[in-house]
Amino acid sequence: MGGVSEEDRRARWLMARVQLGECRDAAEALSAEREALAIYRRLAARAPGPYLPELAACLTALGVTLSELGRHGEALEAEREAVAVYRRLAADSPGGHLADLADTLINLGTTLAELGRRDEALRAEREAVAVYQRLAGESRDRYLADFAEVLVDLATTLVGRGLTVEALPLAVEAVTIRRELAAACPERHRAALDQAQACLAAVLAALGRPPARD
């Protein structure tokens, strides 16, 4: 067990360096993430319970770094694997990992869009919205704002794809949620409300309809 513990410490130290910005450049950060990933693969093979979440988080971080470097094909591989691991984790513990699954699906959708795979990107984004809708239904205070945010993002994507009719109810729902949140806490949610209203205005404009009235 001592060897496993030492590996665990090494992997955590590597990821902490990346997260704290202590690497000299992107190449060093990428090297650290790859080493940590190799360690977590070994650890997760021996003890899935404690280490599968670490493996998934490491894959997600690696995907982000690769995307930032413009290496979208490699990022796609890491993000697909991260989604697969989070699906497994969410099946066993929805409350603990559904949000992670949704966020990783969003990353995956962004990478797919960068690669020109727009239909797959849209499917990933729609699934992320469905996950956040479920989370908001189960824990409204915690996830309602996140749900509104992904509604706006999906509505914007749909407008860009010419699917404006489908975007309309999403934008309307996002504005409704943001108004509710802003009424309770204006200083925290006013900017997000403005963003949702701008999205709705864009949808209405694309449909040739007059703007919504407050």
Coordinates of N, CA and C in Angstrom, one line a residue:
M1 N 0.8 -1.2 0.0 CA 0.0 0.0 0.0 C 0.8 1.3 0.0
G2 N 2.1 1.1 0.5 CA 2.9 2.3 0.6 C 3.2 2.9 -0.8
G3 N 3.5 1.9 -1.8 CA 3.7 2.3 -3.2 C 2.6 3.1 -3.8
V4 N 1.3 2.6 -3.5 CA 0.1 3.3 -4.1 C 0.0 4.7 -3.5
S5 N 0.3 4.8 -2.2 CA 0.2 6.1 -1.5 C 1.2 7.1 -2.1
E6 N 2.4 6.6 -2.4 CA 3.4 7.5 -3.0 C 3.0 7.9 -4.4
E7 N 2.4 7.0 -5.1 CA 1.9 7.3 -6.5 C 0.8 8.4 -6.4
D8 N -0.1 8.2 -5.4 CA -1.2 9.1 -5.2 C -0.7 10.5 -4.9
R9 N 0.3 10.6 -4.0 CA 0.9 11.9 -3.7 C 1.5 12.5 -4.9
R10 N 2.2 11.7 -5.7 CA 2.9 12.2 -6.9 C 1.9 12.8 -7.9
A11 N 0.8 12.1 -8.1 CA -0.2 12.5 -9.1 C -0.9 13.8 -8.6
R12 N -1.2 13.8 -7.3 CA -1.9 15.0 -6.8 C -0.9 16.2 -6.8
W13 N 0.4 16.0 -6.6 CA 1.3 17.1 -6.7 C 1.4 17.6 -8.1
L14 N 1.4 16.7 -9.1 CA 1.5 17.1 -10.5 C 0.3 18.0 -10.9
M15 N -0.9 17.5 -10.5 CA -2.1 18.2 -10.9 C -2.2 19.5 -10.2
A16 N -1.7 19.6 -8.9 CA -1.8 20.9 -8.2 C -0.9 21.9 -8.9
R17 N 0.3 21.5 -9.4 CA 1.2 22.4 -10.1 C 0.5 23.0 -11.3
V18 N -0.2 22.1 -12.0 CA -0.9 22.6 -13.2 C -2.0 23.6 -12.8
Q19 N -2.8 23.2 -11.8 CA -3.9 24.1 -11.4 C -3.5 25.4 -10.8
L20 N -2.4 25.4 -10.2 CA -1.9 26.6 -9.6 C -1.0 27.5 -10.5
G21 N -0.8 27.0 -11.7 CA -0.1 27.7 -12.7 C 1.4 27.7 -12.5
E22 N 1.9 26.7 -11.8 CA 3.3 26.6 -11.5 C 4.2 26.1 -12.6
C23 N 3.6 25.5 -13.7 CA 4.4 25.0 -14.8 C 4.9 26.2 -15.6
R24 N 6.1 26.0 -16.2 CA 6.7 27.1 -17.0 C 5.9 27.4 -18.2
D25 N 5.4 26.5 -18.9 CA 4.6 26.7 -20.1 C 3.6 25.6 -20.3
A26 N 2.9 25.7 -21.4 CA 1.9 24.7 -21.7 C 2.5 23.3 -21.9
A27 N 3.7 23.2 -22.5 CA 4.3 21.9 -22.7 C 4.6 21.2 -21.4
E28 N 5.1 22.0 -20.4 CA 5.3 21.4 -19.1 C 4.0 21.0 -18.4
A29 N 3.0 21.8 -18.5 CA 1.7 21.4 -18.0 C 1.2 20.1 -18.6
L30 N 1.3 20.0 -19.9 CA 0.9 18.8 -20.6 C 1.6 17.6 -20.2
S31 N 2.9 17.7 -20.0 CA 3.7 16.6 -19.5 C 3.3 16.2 -18.1
A32 N 3.0 17.2 -17.2 CA 2.6 16.8 -15.9 C 1.2 16.1 -15.9
E33 N 0.3 16.6 -16.7 CA -1.0 16.0 -16.8 C -0.9 14.5 -17.4
R34 N -0.1 14.3 -18.3 CA 0.1 13.0 -18.9 C 0.7 12.0 -17.9
E35 N 1.7 12.5 -17.1 CA 2.2 11.6 -16.1 C 1.2 11.3 -15.0
A36 N 0.4 12.3 -14.6 CA -0.6 12.1 -13.6 C -1.7 11.1 -14.1
L37 N -2.0 11.3 -15.4 CA -3.0 10.4 -16.0 C -2.5 8.9 -16.0
A38 N -1.3 8.7 -16.3 CA -0.7 7.4 -16.3 C -0.8 6.8 -14.8
I39 N -0.5 7.6 -13.9 CA -0.6 7.1 -12.5 C -2.0 6.8 -12.1
Y40 N -3.0 7.7 -12.5 CA -4.4 7.4 -12.1 C -4.9 6.2 -12.8
R41 N -4.5 6.0 -14.0 CA -4.9 4.8 -14.7 C -4.5 3.5 -13.9
R42 N -3.3 3.5 -13.4 CA -2.9 2.4 -12.6 C -3.6 2.3 -11.3
L43 N -3.8 3.4 -10.6 CA -4.5 3.4 -9.3 C -6.0 3.0 -9.5
A44 N -6.6 3.5 -10.6 CA -8.0 3.2 -10.8 C -8.2 1.7 -11.2
A45 N -7.2 1.2 -11.8 CA -7.3 -0.3 -12.1 C -7.3 -1.1 -10.9
R46 N -6.5 -0.6 -9.8 CA -6.4 -1.4 -8.6 C -7.6 -1.1 -7.7
A47 N -8.0 0.2 -7.6 CA -9.0 0.6 -6.7 C -10.0 1.6 -7.4
P48 N -11.0 1.2 -8.1 CA -11.8 2.1 -8.9 C -12.6 3.1 -8.0
G49 N -13.0 2.6 -6.8 CA -13.8 3.5 -6.0 C -13.2 4.9 -5.7
P50 N -12.0 4.9 -5.1 CA -11.4 6.2 -4.8 C -10.8 6.9 -6.0
Y51 N -10.4 6.2 -7.1 CA -9.5 6.8 -8.1 C -10.2 7.0 -9.4
L52 N -11.3 6.4 -9.7 CA -12.0 6.7 -11.0 C -12.4 8.2 -11.1
P53 N -12.9 8.9 -10.0 CA -13.1 10.3 -10.1 C -11.8 11.1 -10.4
E54 N -10.7 10.7 -9.8 CA -9.5 11.4 -10.1 C -9.0 11.2 -11.5
L55 N -9.2 10.0 -12.0 CA -8.9 9.7 -13.4 C -9.8 10.6 -14.3
A56 N -11.1 10.7 -14.1 CA -12.0 11.5 -14.9 C -11.6 13.0 -14.9
A57 N -11.3 13.5 -13.7 CA -10.9 14.9 -13.5 C -9.6 15.1 -14.3
C58 N -8.6 14.2 -14.2 CA -7.4 14.3 -14.9 C -7.6 14.3 -16.5
L59 N -8.4 13.4 -16.9 CA -8.8 13.4 -18.4 C -9.4 14.7 -18.8
T60 N -10.3 15.3 -18.0 CA -10.9 16.5 -18.3 C -9.9 17.7 -18.4
A61 N -9.0 17.7 -17.4 CA -8.0 18.8 -17.4 C -7.1 18.6 -18.7
L62 N -6.7 17.4 -19.0 CA -5.9 17.1 -20.2 C -6.6 17.6 -21.4
G63 N -7.9 17.3 -21.5 CA -8.6 17.8 -22.7 C -8.6 19.3 -22.8
V64 N -8.8 20.0 -21.7 CA -8.7 21.5 -21.8 C -7.4 22.0 -22.2
T65 N -6.3 21.4 -21.7 CA -5.0 21.8 -22.1 C -4.7 21.6 -23.6
L66 N -5.1 20.4 -24.0 CA -4.9 20.1 -25.5 C -5.7 21.0 -26.4
S67 N -6.9 21.3 -25.9 CA -7.8 22.3 -26.7 C -7.1 23.6 -26.8
E68 N -6.6 24.1 -25.6 CA -5.9 25.4 -25.6 C -4.7 25.4 -26.5
L69 N -4.1 24.3 -26.7 CA -2.9 24.2 -27.6 C -3.3 23.9 -29.1
G70 N -4.6 23.9 -29.3 CA -5.1 23.6 -30.7 C -5.1 22.2 -31.1
R71 N -4.8 21.3 -30.2 CA -4.7 19.9 -30.5 C -6.0 19.2 -30.3
H72 N -7.0 19.6 -31.1 CA -8.4 19.2 -30.8 C -8.7 17.7 -31.0
G73 N -8.0 17.1 -31.9 CA -8.1 15.6 -32.1 C -7.7 14.9 -30.9
E74 N -6.6 15.2 -30.3 CA -6.2 14.6 -29.0 C -7.1 14.9 -27.9
A75 N -7.5 16.2 -27.9 CA -8.5 16.6 -26.8 C -9.8 15.8 -26.9
L76 N -10.2 15.5 -28.1 CA -11.4 14.7 -28.3 C -11.3 13.4 -27.6
E77 N -10.2 12.7 -27.8 CA -10.0 11.4 -27.2 C -10.1 11.5 -25.7
A78 N -9.4 12.4 -25.1 CA -9.4 12.6 -23.7 C -10.8 12.9 -23.1
E79 N -11.5 13.8 -23.9 CA -12.9 14.1 -23.4 C -13.9 13.0 -23.6
R80 N -13.8 12.2 -24.6 CA -14.7 11.1 -24.8 C -14.5 10.1 -23.6
E81 N -13.2 9.9 -23.3 CA -12.9 8.9 -22.2 C -13.4 9.5 -20.9
A82 N -13.3 10.8 -20.7 CA -13.8 11.4 -19.4 C -15.3 11.3 -19.3
V83 N -16.0 11.5 -20.4 CA -17.4 11.4 -20.5 C -17.8 9.9 -20.1
A84 N -17.1 9.0 -20.7 CA -17.4 7.6 -20.4 C -17.2 7.2 -18.9
V85 N -16.1 7.8 -18.3 CA -15.9 7.5 -16.9 C -17.0 8.2 -16.0
Y86 N -17.3 9.4 -16.4 CA -18.3 10.1 -15.6 C -19.7 9.5 -15.8
R87 N -20.0 8.9 -16.9 CA -21.2 8.2 -17.1 C -21.3 7.0 -16.1
R88 N -20.2 6.3 -16.0 CA -20.1 5.2 -15.0 C -20.3 5.6 -13.6
L89 N -19.6 6.7 -13.3 CA -19.7 7.3 -11.9 C -21.1 7.8 -11.6
A90 N -21.7 8.5 -12.6 CA -23.0 9.0 -12.3 C -24.1 7.9 -12.2
A91 N -23.9 6.8 -12.9 CA -24.8 5.7 -12.8 C -24.8 5.2 -11.3
D92 N -23.6 5.2 -10.7 CA -23.5 4.7 -9.3 C -23.9 5.7 -8.3
S93 N -23.6 7.0 -8.6 CA -23.8 8.1 -7.7 C -24.2 9.4 -8.4
P94 N -25.5 9.4 -8.8 CA -25.9 10.6 -9.6 C -25.7 11.9 -8.9
G95 N -25.9 12.0 -7.6 CA -25.8 13.3 -6.9 C -24.3 13.7 -6.9
G96 N -23.4 12.8 -6.9 CA -22.0 13.2 -6.8 C -21.4 13.5 -8.2
H97 N -21.9 13.0 -9.3 CA -21.2 13.1 -10.5 C -22.0 13.6 -11.8
L98 N -23.3 13.8 -11.6 CA -24.0 14.2 -12.8 C -23.6 15.6 -13.3
A99 N -23.3 16.5 -12.4 CA -22.8 17.8 -12.8 C -21.5 17.7 -13.5
D100 N -20.6 16.8 -13.0 CA -19.3 16.6 -13.7 C -19.6 16.1 -15.1
L101 N -20.5 15.2 -15.3 CA -20.9 14.6 -16.6 C -21.3 15.7 -17.5
A102 N -22.2 16.6 -17.0 CA -22.7 17.7 -17.8 C -21.6 18.6 -18.3
D103 N -20.7 19.0 -17.4 CA -19.7 19.9 -17.7 C -18.7 19.3 -18.7
T104 N -18.5 18.0 -18.6 CA -17.6 17.3 -19.5 C -18.2 17.2 -20.9
L105 N -19.5 17.0 -20.9 CA -20.3 17.0 -22.2 C -20.2 18.3 -22.9
I106 N -20.2 19.4 -22.1 CA -20.1 20.7 -22.7 C -18.7 20.9 -23.3
N107 N -17.6 20.5 -22.6 CA -16.3 20.5 -23.2 C -16.2 19.7 -24.5
L108 N -16.8 18.5 -24.4 CA -16.8 17.6 -25.6 C -17.5 18.3 -26.8
G109 N -18.6 18.9 -26.5 CA -19.3 19.6 -27.6 C -18.5 20.7 -28.2
T110 N -17.8 21.4 -27.4 CA -17.0 22.5 -27.9 C -15.9 22.0 -28.8
T111 N -15.2 20.9 -28.4 CA -14.2 20.3 -29.2 C -14.7 19.7 -30.5
L112 N -15.9 19.1 -30.4 CA -16.5 18.5 -31.6 C -16.8 19.7 -32.6
A113 N -17.3 20.8 -32.1 CA -17.6 21.9 -33.0 C -16.3 22.5 -33.6
E114 N -15.2 22.5 -32.8 CA -13.9 23.0 -33.4 C -13.5 22.0 -34.5
L115 N -13.8 20.8 -34.4 CA -13.5 19.8 -35.5 C -14.5 19.7 -36.6
G116 N -15.5 20.6 -36.6 CA -16.5 20.7 -37.6 C -17.5 19.6 -37.5
R117 N -17.6 18.9 -36.4 CA -18.6 17.8 -36.3 C -19.8 18.3 -35.5
R118 N -20.5 19.2 -36.2 CA -21.5 20.0 -35.6 C -22.7 19.2 -35.1
D119 N -23.1 18.1 -35.8 CA -24.3 17.3 -35.3 C -23.9 16.6 -34.0
E120 N -22.7 16.1 -33.9 CA -22.3 15.4 -32.7 C -22.2 16.5 -31.5
A121 N -21.7 17.6 -31.9 CA -21.5 18.7 -30.9 C -22.9 19.1 -30.3
L122 N -23.9 19.2 -31.2 CA -25.2 19.6 -30.8 C -25.8 18.5 -29.9
R123 N -25.6 17.2 -30.2 CA -26.1 16.2 -29.4 C -25.5 16.2 -28.0
A124 N -24.2 16.5 -27.9 CA -23.5 16.6 -26.6 C -24.1 17.8 -25.8
E125 N -24.3 18.9 -26.4 CA -24.8 20.1 -25.8 C -26.3 19.8 -25.3
R126 N -27.1 19.2 -26.1 CA -28.4 18.9 -25.7 C -28.4 17.9 -24.5
E127 N -27.6 17.0 -24.5 CA -27.5 16.1 -23.3 C -27.1 16.8 -22.1
A128 N -26.1 17.7 -22.2 CA -25.7 18.5 -21.0 C -26.9 19.3 -20.5
V129 N -27.7 19.9 -21.3 CA -28.9 20.6 -20.9 C -29.9 19.7 -20.2
A130 N -30.1 18.5 -20.7 CA -31.0 17.6 -20.1 C -30.5 17.2 -18.7
V131 N -29.2 17.0 -18.6 CA -28.6 16.7 -17.3 C -28.8 17.8 -16.3
Y132 N -28.6 19.0 -16.7 CA -28.8 20.2 -15.8 C -30.2 20.4 -15.5
Q133 N -31.1 20.1 -16.4 CA -32.5 20.2 -16.1 C -32.9 19.2 -15.0
R134 N -32.4 18.0 -15.1 CA -32.6 17.0 -14.0 C -32.1 17.5 -12.7
L135 N -30.8 18.0 -12.7 CA -30.2 18.5 -11.5 C -31.0 19.7 -10.9
A136 N -31.5 20.6 -11.7 CA -32.2 21.7 -11.2 C -33.6 21.3 -10.6
G137 N -34.1 20.2 -11.2 CA -35.4 19.6 -10.7 C -35.2 19.0 -9.3
E138 N -34.0 18.4 -9.1 CA -33.7 17.8 -7.8 C -33.1 18.7 -6.8
S139 N -32.4 19.7 -7.2 CA -31.7 20.7 -6.3 C -31.8 22.1 -6.9
R140 N -33.0 22.7 -6.8 CA -33.2 23.9 -7.5 C -32.3 25.0 -7.1
D141 N -32.1 25.2 -5.8 CA -31.2 26.3 -5.3 C -29.8 26.2 -5.8
R142 N -29.3 25.0 -5.9 CA -27.9 24.7 -6.3 C -27.7 24.8 -7.8
Y143 N -28.7 24.4 -8.6 CA -28.4 24.2 -10.1 C -29.2 25.0 -11.0
L144 N -30.2 25.8 -10.5 CA -31.1 26.5 -11.4 C -30.3 27.5 -12.3
A145 N -29.4 28.2 -11.7 CA -28.6 29.2 -12.5 C -27.8 28.5 -13.5
D146 N -27.2 27.4 -13.2 CA -26.4 26.6 -14.2 C -27.3 26.1 -15.3
F147 N -28.5 25.7 -15.0 CA -29.5 25.3 -16.0 C -29.8 26.4 -17.0
A148 N -30.1 27.6 -16.4 CA -30.3 28.8 -17.2 C -29.2 29.1 -18.2
E149 N -28.0 29.0 -17.6 CA -26.8 29.3 -18.5 C -26.7 28.3 -19.7
V150 N -26.9 27.0 -19.4 CA -26.7 26.1 -20.6 C -27.9 26.2 -21.5
L151 N -29.1 26.7 -21.0 CA -30.2 26.9 -21.9 C -29.8 28.1 -22.9
V152 N -29.2 29.1 -22.4 CA -28.8 30.2 -23.3 C -27.7 29.7 -24.3
D153 N -26.8 28.9 -23.8 CA -25.8 28.4 -24.7 C -26.4 27.6 -25.8
L154 N -27.3 26.7 -25.4 CA -27.9 25.8 -26.5 C -28.8 26.6 -27.4
A155 N -29.5 27.6 -26.9 CA -30.3 28.4 -27.8 C -29.5 29.2 -28.8
T156 N -28.3 29.7 -28.3 CA -27.4 30.4 -29.2 C -26.9 29.4 -30.3
T157 N -26.5 28.2 -29.9 CA -26.1 27.2 -30.9 C -27.1 26.9 -31.9
L158 N -28.4 26.7 -31.4 CA -29.5 26.4 -32.3 C -29.7 27.5 -33.3
V159 N -29.7 28.8 -32.9 CA -29.8 29.9 -33.8 C -28.7 29.9 -34.9
G160 N -27.5 29.6 -34.4 CA -26.4 29.5 -35.4 C -26.6 28.4 -36.4
R161 N -27.3 27.4 -36.0 CA -27.6 26.2 -36.9 C -28.8 26.4 -37.7
G162 N -29.5 27.5 -37.6 CA -30.8 27.8 -38.3 C -32.0 27.1 -37.7
L163 N -31.8 26.6 -36.4 CA -32.9 25.9 -35.8 C -33.6 26.8 -34.8
T164 N -34.0 28.0 -35.3 CA -34.5 29.1 -34.4 C -35.8 28.7 -33.7
V165 N -36.7 28.0 -34.4 CA -37.9 27.7 -33.7 C -37.7 26.8 -32.5
E166 N -36.7 25.9 -32.6 CA -36.4 25.1 -31.4 C -35.7 25.9 -30.3
A167 N -35.0 27.0 -30.7 CA -34.3 27.8 -29.8 C -35.2 28.6 -28.9
L168 N -36.4 29.0 -29.5 CA -37.3 30.0 -28.8 C -37.7 29.6 -27.4
P169 N -38.3 28.4 -27.2 CA -38.7 28.0 -25.9 C -37.5 27.9 -24.9
L170 N -36.4 27.6 -25.3 CA -35.2 27.5 -24.4 C -34.8 28.9 -24.0
A171 N -34.8 29.9 -24.9 CA -34.5 31.3 -24.6 C -35.5 31.9 -23.6
V172 N -36.8 31.6 -23.9 CA -37.9 32.1 -23.0 C -37.7 31.5 -21.6
E173 N -37.4 30.2 -21.5 CA -37.3 29.6 -20.2 C -36.1 30.2 -19.5
A174 N -35.0 30.4 -20.2 CA -33.8 31.0 -19.6 C -34.1 32.4 -19.0
V175 N -34.8 33.2 -19.8 CA -35.2 34.5 -19.3 C -36.1 34.4 -18.1
T176 N -37.0 33.5 -18.1 CA -37.9 33.3 -16.9 C -37.2 33.0 -15.7
I177 N -36.2 32.0 -15.8 CA -35.4 31.6 -14.7 C -34.6 32.8 -14.2
R178 N -33.9 33.5 -15.1 CA -33.0 34.6 -14.7 C -33.8 35.7 -14.1
R179 N -35.0 36.0 -14.5 CA -35.8 37.0 -13.8 C -36.1 36.6 -12.4
E180 N -36.5 35.4 -12.2 CA -36.7 34.9 -10.9 C -35.5 35.0 -10.0
L181 N -34.3 34.6 -10.5 CA -33.1 34.7 -9.7 C -32.7 36.2 -9.5
A182 N -32.9 37.0 -10.5 CA -32.5 38.4 -10.3 C -33.5 39.2 -9.3
A183 N -34.7 38.7 -9.3 CA -35.6 39.3 -8.3 C -35.2 39.0 -6.9
A184 N -34.7 37.8 -6.7 CA -34.2 37.5 -5.4 C -32.8 38.1 -5.0
C185 N -32.0 38.2 -6.0 CA -30.6 38.7 -5.8 C -30.1 39.5 -7.0
P186 N -30.6 40.7 -7.1 CA -30.3 41.5 -8.3 C -28.8 41.6 -8.6
E187 N -28.0 41.9 -7.6 CA -26.6 42.2 -7.8 C -25.8 41.0 -8.3
R188 N -26.3 39.8 -8.0 CA -25.7 38.6 -8.5 C -26.1 38.1 -9.8
H189 N -27.4 38.4 -10.2 CA -28.0 37.8 -11.4 C -28.4 38.8 -12.5
R190 N -28.2 40.0 -12.3 CA -28.6 41.0 -13.3 C -27.9 40.9 -14.6
A191 N -26.6 40.7 -14.5 CA -25.8 40.6 -15.8 C -26.2 39.3 -16.6
A192 N -26.5 38.2 -15.8 CA -26.9 37.0 -16.5 C -28.3 37.2 -17.1
L193 N -29.2 37.9 -16.4 CA -30.5 38.2 -17.0 C -30.3 39.0 -18.3
D194 N -29.5 40.0 -18.3 CA -29.2 40.8 -19.5 C -28.8 39.9 -20.6
Q195 N -27.9 38.9 -20.3 CA -27.4 38.0 -21.3 C -28.6 37.1 -21.9
A196 N -29.4 36.6 -21.0 CA -30.5 35.8 -21.4 C -31.5 36.6 -22.3
Q197 N -31.7 37.8 -21.9 CA -32.6 38.7 -22.7 C -32.1 39.0 -24.0
A198 N -30.7 39.2 -24.1 CA -30.1 39.4 -25.4 C -30.2 38.2 -26.3
C199 N -30.1 37.0 -25.7 CA -30.3 35.8 -26.4 C -31.7 35.7 -27.0
L200 N -32.7 36.0 -26.1 CA -34.1 35.9 -26.6 C -34.3 36.9 -27.7
A201 N -33.8 38.1 -27.6 CA -33.9 39.1 -28.6 C -33.4 38.7 -29.9
A202 N -32.2 38.0 -29.9 CA -31.6 37.5 -31.1 C -32.5 36.4 -31.7
V203 N -33.1 35.5 -30.9 CA -34.0 34.5 -31.4 C -35.2 35.1 -32.1
L204 N -35.8 36.1 -31.4 CA -37.0 36.7 -31.9 C -36.7 37.5 -33.2
A205 N -35.5 38.1 -33.3 CA -35.1 38.8 -34.5 C -34.9 37.8 -35.7
A206 N -34.3 36.7 -35.4 CA -34.1 35.7 -36.4 C -35.5 35.1 -36.9
L207 N -36.5 35.2 -36.0 CA -37.8 34.7 -36.4 C -38.7 35.8 -37.0
G208 N -38.1 37.0 -37.1 CA -38.8 38.2 -37.6 C -39.9 38.7 -36.7
R209 N -39.8 38.4 -35.4 CA -40.8 38.9 -34.5 C -40.3 40.1 -33.7
P210 N -41.2 40.9 -33.2 CA -40.8 42.0 -32.4 C -40.1 41.6 -31.1
P211 N -39.2 42.4 -30.5 CA -38.6 42.0 -29.2 C -39.6 41.8 -28.1
A212 N -39.2 41.0 -27.1 CA -40.1 40.8 -26.0 C -40.1 42.0 -25.2
R213 N -41.2 42.3 -24.5 CA -41.4 43.5 -23.6 C -41.3 43.1 -22.2
D214 N -40.5 43.8 -21.4 CA -40.4 43.5 -20.0 C -41.7 43.7 -19.3

